[in-house]
Short mmCIF file of C-alpha atoms in Angstrom, two decimals:
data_model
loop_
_atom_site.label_atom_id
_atom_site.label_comp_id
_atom_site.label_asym_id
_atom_site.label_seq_id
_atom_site.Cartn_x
_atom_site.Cartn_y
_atom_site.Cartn_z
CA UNK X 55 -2.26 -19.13 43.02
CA UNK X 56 -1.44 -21.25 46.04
CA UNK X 57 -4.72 -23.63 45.67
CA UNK X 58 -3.47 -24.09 41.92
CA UNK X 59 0.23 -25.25 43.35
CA UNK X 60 -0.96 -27.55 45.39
CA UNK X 61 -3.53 -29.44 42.88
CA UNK X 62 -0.21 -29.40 41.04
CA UNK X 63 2.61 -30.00 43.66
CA UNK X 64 0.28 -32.83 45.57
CA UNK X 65 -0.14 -35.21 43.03
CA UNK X 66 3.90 -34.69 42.10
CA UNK X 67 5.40 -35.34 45.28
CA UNK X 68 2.30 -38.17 45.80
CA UNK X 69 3.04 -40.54 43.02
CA UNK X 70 6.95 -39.00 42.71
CA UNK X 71 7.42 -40.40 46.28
CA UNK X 72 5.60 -43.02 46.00
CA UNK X 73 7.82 -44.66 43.01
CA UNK X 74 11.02 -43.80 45.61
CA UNK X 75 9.53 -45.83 47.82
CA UNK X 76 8.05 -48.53 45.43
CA UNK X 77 10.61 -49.31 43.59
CA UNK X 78 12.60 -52.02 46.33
CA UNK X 79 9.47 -54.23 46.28
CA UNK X 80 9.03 -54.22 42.45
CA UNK X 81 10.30 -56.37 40.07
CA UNK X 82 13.70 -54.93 38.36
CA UNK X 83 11.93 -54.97 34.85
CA UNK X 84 9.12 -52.90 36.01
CA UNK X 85 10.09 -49.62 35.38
CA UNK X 86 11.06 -50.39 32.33
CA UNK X 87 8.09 -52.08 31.20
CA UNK X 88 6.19 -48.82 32.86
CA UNK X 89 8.42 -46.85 30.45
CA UNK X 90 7.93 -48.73 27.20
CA UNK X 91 4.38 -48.64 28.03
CA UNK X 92 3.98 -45.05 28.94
CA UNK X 93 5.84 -43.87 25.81
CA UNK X 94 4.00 -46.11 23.60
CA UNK X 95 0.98 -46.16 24.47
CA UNK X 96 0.43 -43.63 27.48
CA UNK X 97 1.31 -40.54 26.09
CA UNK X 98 0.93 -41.24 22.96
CA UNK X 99 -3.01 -41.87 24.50
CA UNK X 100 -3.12 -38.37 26.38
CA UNK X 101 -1.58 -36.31 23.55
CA UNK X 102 -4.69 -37.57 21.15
CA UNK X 103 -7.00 -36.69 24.16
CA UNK X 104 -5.70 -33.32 24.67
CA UNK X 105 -5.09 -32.64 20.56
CA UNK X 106 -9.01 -33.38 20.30
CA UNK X 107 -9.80 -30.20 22.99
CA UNK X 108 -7.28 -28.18 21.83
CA UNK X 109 -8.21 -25.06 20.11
CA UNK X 110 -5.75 -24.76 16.48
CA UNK X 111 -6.49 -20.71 15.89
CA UNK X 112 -4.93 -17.88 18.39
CA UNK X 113 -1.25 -18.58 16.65
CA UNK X 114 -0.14 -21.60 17.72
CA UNK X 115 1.89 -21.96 14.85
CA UNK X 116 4.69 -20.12 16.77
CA UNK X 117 4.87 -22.59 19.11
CA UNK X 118 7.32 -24.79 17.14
CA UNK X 119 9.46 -22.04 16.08
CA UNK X 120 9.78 -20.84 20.41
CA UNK X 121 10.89 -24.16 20.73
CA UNK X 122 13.35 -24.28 18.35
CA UNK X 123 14.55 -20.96 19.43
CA UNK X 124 14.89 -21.98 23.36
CA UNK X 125 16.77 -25.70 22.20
CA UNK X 126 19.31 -23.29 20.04
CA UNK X 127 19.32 -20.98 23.08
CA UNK X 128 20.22 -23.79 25.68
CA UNK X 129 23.16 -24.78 23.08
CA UNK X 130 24.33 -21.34 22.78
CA UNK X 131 23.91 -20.57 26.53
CA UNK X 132 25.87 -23.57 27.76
CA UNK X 133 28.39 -23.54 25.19
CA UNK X 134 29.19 -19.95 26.40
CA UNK X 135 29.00 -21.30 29.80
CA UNK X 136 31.18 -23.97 28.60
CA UNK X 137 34.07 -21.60 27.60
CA UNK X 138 33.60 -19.63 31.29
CA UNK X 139 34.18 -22.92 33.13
CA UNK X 140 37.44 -23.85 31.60
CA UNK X 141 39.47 -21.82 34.01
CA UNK X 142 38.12 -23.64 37.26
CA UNK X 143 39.96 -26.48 39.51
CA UNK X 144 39.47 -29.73 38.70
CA UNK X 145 37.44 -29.81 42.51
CA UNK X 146 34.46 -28.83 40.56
CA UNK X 147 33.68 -31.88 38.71
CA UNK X 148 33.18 -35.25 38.83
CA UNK X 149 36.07 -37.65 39.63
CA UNK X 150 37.55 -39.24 36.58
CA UNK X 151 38.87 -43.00 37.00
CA UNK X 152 40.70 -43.33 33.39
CA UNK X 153 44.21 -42.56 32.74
CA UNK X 154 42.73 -40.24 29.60
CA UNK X 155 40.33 -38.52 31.71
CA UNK X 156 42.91 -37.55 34.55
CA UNK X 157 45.37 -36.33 31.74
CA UNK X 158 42.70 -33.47 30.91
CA UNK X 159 41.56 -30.44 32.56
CA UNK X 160 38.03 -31.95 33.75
CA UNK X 161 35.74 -29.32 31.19
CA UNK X 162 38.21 -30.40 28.34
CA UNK X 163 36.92 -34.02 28.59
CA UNK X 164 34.43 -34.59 25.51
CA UNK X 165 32.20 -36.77 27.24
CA UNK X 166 31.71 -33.87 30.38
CA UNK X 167 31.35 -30.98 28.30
CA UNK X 168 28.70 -33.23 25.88
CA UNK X 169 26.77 -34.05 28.89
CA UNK X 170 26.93 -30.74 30.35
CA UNK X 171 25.71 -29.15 26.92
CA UNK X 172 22.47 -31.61 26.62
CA UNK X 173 21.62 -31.12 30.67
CA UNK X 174 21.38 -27.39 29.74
CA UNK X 175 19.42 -28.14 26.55
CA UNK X 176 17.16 -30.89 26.16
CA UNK X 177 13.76 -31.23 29.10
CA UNK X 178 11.46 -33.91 30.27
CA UNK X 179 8.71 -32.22 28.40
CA UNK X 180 7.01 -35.36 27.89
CA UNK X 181 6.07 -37.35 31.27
CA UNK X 182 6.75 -34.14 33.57
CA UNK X 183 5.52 -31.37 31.76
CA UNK X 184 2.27 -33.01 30.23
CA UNK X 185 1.93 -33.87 33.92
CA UNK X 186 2.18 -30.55 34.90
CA UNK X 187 1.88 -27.52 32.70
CA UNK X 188 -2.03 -28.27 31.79
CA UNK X 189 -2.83 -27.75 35.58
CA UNK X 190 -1.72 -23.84 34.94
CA UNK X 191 -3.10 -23.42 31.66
CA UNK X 192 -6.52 -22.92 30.40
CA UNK X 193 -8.11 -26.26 28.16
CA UNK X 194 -7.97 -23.89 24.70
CA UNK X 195 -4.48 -23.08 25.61
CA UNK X 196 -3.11 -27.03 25.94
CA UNK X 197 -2.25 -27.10 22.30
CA UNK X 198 0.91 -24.95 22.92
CA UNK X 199 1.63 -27.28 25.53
CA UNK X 200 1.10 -30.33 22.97
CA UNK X 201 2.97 -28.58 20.27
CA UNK X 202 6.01 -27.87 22.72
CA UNK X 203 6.51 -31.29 23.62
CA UNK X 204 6.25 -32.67 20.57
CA UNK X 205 8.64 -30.60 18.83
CA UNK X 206 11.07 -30.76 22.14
CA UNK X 207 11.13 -34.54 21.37
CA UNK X 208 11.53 -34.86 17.73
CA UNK X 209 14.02 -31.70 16.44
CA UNK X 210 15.72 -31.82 20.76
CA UNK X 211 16.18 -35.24 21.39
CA UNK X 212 16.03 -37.24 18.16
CA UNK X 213 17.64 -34.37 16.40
CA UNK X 214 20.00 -32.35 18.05
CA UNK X 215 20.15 -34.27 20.82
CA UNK X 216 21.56 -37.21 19.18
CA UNK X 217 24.22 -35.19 17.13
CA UNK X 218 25.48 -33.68 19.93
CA UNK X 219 25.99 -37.00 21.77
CA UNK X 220 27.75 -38.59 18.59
CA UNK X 221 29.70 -35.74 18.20
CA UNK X 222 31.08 -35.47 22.02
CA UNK X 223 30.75 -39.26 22.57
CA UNK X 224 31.55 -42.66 20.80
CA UNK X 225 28.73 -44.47 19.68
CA UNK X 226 28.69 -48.13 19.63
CA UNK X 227 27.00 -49.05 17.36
CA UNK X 228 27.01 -47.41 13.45
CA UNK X 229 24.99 -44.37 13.23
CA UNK X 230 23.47 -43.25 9.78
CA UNK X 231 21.17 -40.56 8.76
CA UNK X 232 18.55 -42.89 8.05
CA UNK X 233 18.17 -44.71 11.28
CA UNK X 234 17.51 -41.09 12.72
CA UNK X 235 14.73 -40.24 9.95
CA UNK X 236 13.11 -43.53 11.13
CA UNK X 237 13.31 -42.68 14.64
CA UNK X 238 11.87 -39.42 13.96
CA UNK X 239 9.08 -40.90 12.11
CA UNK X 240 8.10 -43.49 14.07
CA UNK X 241 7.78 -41.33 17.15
CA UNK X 242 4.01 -42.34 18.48
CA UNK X 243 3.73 -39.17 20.14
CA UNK X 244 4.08 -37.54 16.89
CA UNK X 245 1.41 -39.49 15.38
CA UNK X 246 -0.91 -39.00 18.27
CA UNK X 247 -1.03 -35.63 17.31
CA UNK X 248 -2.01 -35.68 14.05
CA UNK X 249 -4.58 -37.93 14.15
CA UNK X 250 -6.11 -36.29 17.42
CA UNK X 251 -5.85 -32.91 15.66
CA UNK X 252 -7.65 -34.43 12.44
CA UNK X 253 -10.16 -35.78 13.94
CA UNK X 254 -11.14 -33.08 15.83
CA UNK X 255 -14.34 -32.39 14.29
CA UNK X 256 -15.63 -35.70 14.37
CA UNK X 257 -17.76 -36.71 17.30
CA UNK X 258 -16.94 -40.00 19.40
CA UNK X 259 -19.10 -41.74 20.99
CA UNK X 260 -19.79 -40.80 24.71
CA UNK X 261 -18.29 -43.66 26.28
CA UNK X 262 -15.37 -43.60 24.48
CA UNK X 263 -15.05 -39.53 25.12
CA UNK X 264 -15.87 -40.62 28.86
CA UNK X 265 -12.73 -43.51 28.95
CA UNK X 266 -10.26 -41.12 26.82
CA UNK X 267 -10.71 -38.21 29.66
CA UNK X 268 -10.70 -41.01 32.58
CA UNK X 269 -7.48 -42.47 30.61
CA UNK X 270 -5.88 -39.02 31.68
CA UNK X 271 -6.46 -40.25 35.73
CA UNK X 272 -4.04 -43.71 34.78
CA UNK X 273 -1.38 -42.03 32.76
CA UNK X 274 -0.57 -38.94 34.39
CA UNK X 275 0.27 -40.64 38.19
CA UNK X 276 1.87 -43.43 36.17
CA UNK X 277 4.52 -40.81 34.40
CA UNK X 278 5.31 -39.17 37.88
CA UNK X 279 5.55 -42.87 39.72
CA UNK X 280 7.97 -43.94 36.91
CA UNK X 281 10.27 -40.57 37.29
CA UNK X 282 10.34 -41.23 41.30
CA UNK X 283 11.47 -45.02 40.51
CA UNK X 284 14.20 -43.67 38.02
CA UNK X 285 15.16 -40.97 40.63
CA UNK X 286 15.54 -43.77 42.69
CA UNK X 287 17.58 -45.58 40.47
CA UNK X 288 20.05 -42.28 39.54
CA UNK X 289 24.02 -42.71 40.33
CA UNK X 290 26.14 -40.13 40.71
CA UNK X 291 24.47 -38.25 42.87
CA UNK X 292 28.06 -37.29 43.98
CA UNK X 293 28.45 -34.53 41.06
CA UNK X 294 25.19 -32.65 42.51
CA UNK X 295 27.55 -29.28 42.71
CA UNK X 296 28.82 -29.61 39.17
CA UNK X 297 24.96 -29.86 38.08
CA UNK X 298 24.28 -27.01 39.74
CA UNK X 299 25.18 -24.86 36.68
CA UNK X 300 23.12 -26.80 33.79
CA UNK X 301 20.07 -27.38 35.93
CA UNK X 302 20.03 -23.33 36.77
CA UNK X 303 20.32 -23.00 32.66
CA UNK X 304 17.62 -25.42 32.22
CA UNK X 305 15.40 -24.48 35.06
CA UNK X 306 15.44 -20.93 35.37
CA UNK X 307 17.28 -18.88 33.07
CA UNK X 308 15.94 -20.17 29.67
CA UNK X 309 12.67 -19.82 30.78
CA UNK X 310 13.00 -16.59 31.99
CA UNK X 311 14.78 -15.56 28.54
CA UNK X 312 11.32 -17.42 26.82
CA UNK X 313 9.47 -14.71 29.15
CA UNK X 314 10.96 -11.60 28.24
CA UNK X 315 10.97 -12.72 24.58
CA UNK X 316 7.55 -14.12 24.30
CA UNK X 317 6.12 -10.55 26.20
CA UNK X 318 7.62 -7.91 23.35
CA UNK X 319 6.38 -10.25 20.89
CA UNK X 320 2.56 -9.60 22.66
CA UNK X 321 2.02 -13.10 23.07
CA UNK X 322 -0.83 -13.59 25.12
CA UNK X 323 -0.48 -14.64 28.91
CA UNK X 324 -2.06 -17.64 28.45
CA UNK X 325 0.38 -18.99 25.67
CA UNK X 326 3.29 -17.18 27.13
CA UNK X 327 2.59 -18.80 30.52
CA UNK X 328 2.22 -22.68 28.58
CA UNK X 329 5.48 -21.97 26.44
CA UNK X 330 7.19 -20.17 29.96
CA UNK X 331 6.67 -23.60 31.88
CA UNK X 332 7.47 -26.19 29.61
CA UNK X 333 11.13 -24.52 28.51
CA UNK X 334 11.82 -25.25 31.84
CA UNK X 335 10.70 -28.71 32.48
CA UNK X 336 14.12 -30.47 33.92
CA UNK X 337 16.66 -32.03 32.65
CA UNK X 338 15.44 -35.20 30.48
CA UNK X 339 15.65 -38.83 31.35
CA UNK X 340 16.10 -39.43 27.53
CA UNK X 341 19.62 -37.42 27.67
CA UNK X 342 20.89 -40.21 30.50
CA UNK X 343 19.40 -42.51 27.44
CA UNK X 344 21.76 -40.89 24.87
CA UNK X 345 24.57 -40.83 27.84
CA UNK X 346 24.66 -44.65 28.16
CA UNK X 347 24.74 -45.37 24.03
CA UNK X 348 27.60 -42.60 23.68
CA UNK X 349 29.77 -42.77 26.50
CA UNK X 350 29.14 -39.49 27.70
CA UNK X 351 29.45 -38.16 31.44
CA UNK X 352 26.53 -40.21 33.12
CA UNK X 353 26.97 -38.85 36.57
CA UNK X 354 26.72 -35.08 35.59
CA UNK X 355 23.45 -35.75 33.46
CA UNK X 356 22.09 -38.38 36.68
CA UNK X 357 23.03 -35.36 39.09
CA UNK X 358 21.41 -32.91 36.49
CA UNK X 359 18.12 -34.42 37.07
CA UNK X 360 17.45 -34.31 40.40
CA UNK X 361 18.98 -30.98 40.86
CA UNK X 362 16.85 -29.25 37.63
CA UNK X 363 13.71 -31.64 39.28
CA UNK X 364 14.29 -29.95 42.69
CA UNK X 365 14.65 -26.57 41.27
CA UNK X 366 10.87 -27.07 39.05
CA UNK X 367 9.23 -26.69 42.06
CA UNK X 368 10.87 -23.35 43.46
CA UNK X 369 10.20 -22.07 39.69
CA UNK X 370 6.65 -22.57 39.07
CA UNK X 371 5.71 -20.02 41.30
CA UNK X 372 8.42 -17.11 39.96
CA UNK X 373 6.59 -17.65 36.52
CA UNK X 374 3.18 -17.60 37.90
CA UNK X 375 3.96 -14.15 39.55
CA UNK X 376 6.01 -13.14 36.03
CA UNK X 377 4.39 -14.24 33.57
CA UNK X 378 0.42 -15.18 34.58
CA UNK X 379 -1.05 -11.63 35.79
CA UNK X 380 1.62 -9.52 33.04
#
């Protein structure tokens, strides 16, 4: 177990640190342009690569439905949490400049209990855990991994995800039904998918097997050097103790929950183990995203990040001796 961590955990805090230190010397635009580029053509690149290895029998089909299950879970969980909260001094959150905000008990505020609710819920299953997870997992086990994220993006972030931050925050701009089906459907990662999965039976030619596979080498340092840039970037590091509570929702208890549940339904370890890591991916960079275009609580969904990123690394290893040998 410890050689697998650190082919894993080198790499991470390699290219993580790296983009911390990077980022003074690059242009302001550059992470940006990484992150365009990385979700439209990157992943979108290694999720075709992986759907063409990745073995369709041995149930996969449930791993949509887990994934629906642990998003619902992370709403319930944190909306529970939610309620518990209310009762604690104002000392525990963030500090609140408008008059409105200072008029209301701080886990009253719309905009903090929005945030808190998609810190809980929604994970970066897209640059970290495609990073990640397939170092743990055997190759005929990735398409759980594939399916997760996929999923995790399209019903978590484009679906729920953006409800919940028009519900608890005011969007600027009009929102209608059909600019989310269009989002939904023009999600490359989505796409990816299918067509890796359909043309899975058809042979490629060796050289362009050879540069899909080396493709893998580019994209995967490039998603961790573009999450150390934006940890760079984070404000509001100052609400780290009020993130405290979502990250340990995100990070350890809903995967621990997927765990339990996944074993009585004798799920295989290998699947378990793939479905196990990615529910607890950390917090998402796409709910700061959703924070900025509905005025929710930015600083507890910055400080979210880097606590539930921190927290990824103690975790692996509790799942590995949970979930891998079970």
């Amino acid at each position: 177990m410890t050689d697998t961590l650190l082919q894993a955990y080198a790499p991470f805090l390699l290219w993580t640190g790296l983009g911390v230190l990077l980022l003074n010397v690059l242009p302001d635009s550059f992470p940006r342009f990484l992150g365009r580029s990385l979700y439209w053509v990157g992943v979108p690149l290694q999720i075709f690569t992986l759907a063409r290895q990745t073995d369709l029998s041995s149930r996969i089909e449930l791993a949509p439905f887990v994934t629906i299950a642990t998003l619902l879970g992370g709403l319930l969980l944190s909306w529970l949490v939610l309620r518990a909260l209310k009762p604690l001094t104002p000392s525990l959150a963030s500090d609140s400049t408008s008059e409105e905000d200072q008029s209301l008990h701080p886990w009253q505020l719309p905009s903090r209990r929005g945030s808190f609710i998609l810190s809980s819920m929604i994970g970066n299953t897209g640059f970290v855990g495609l990073a990640i997870a397939p170092t743990f997992v055997p190759d005929d086990y990735v398409g759980w991994i594939i399916f997760y994220s996929v999923t995790n993006n399209i019903v978590g972030t484009y679906g729920i995800g953006v409800f919940l931050a028009s519900y608890y925050g005011r969007s600027k701009q009009t929102n209608h039904w059909l600019i989310q089906v269009r989002d939904v459907l023009t999600v490359p990662s989505l796409w990816a998918f299918m067509l890796g999965s359909l043309t899975r039976p058809v042979p490629l030619p060796t050289e362009v097997e050879a540069t899909l596979h080396a493709s893998l080498w580019v994209i995967v340092p490039s998603a961790l050097l573009l999450m150390g840039m934006r940890l760079r970037q984070l404000k509001g590091w100052q609400s780290l103790r009020t993130a405290i509570v979502p990250a340990v929702l995100k990070v350890l208890l809903l995967p621990l929950l997927v765990g339990i549940v996944t074993t009585l339904m004798g799920l295989p370890v290998e699947p378990r183990l793939a479905l196990v890591l990615m529910s607890g991916m950390p917090t998402a960079f796409a709910g700061l995203i959703l924070a900025e275009e509905y005025e929710l609580d930015r600083d507890l969904i910055a400080s979210s990040i880097v606590v539930s990123t921190a927290l990824l690394l103690l975790a692996i290893p509790l799942w590995l001796l949970l979930f891998h040998h079970v």
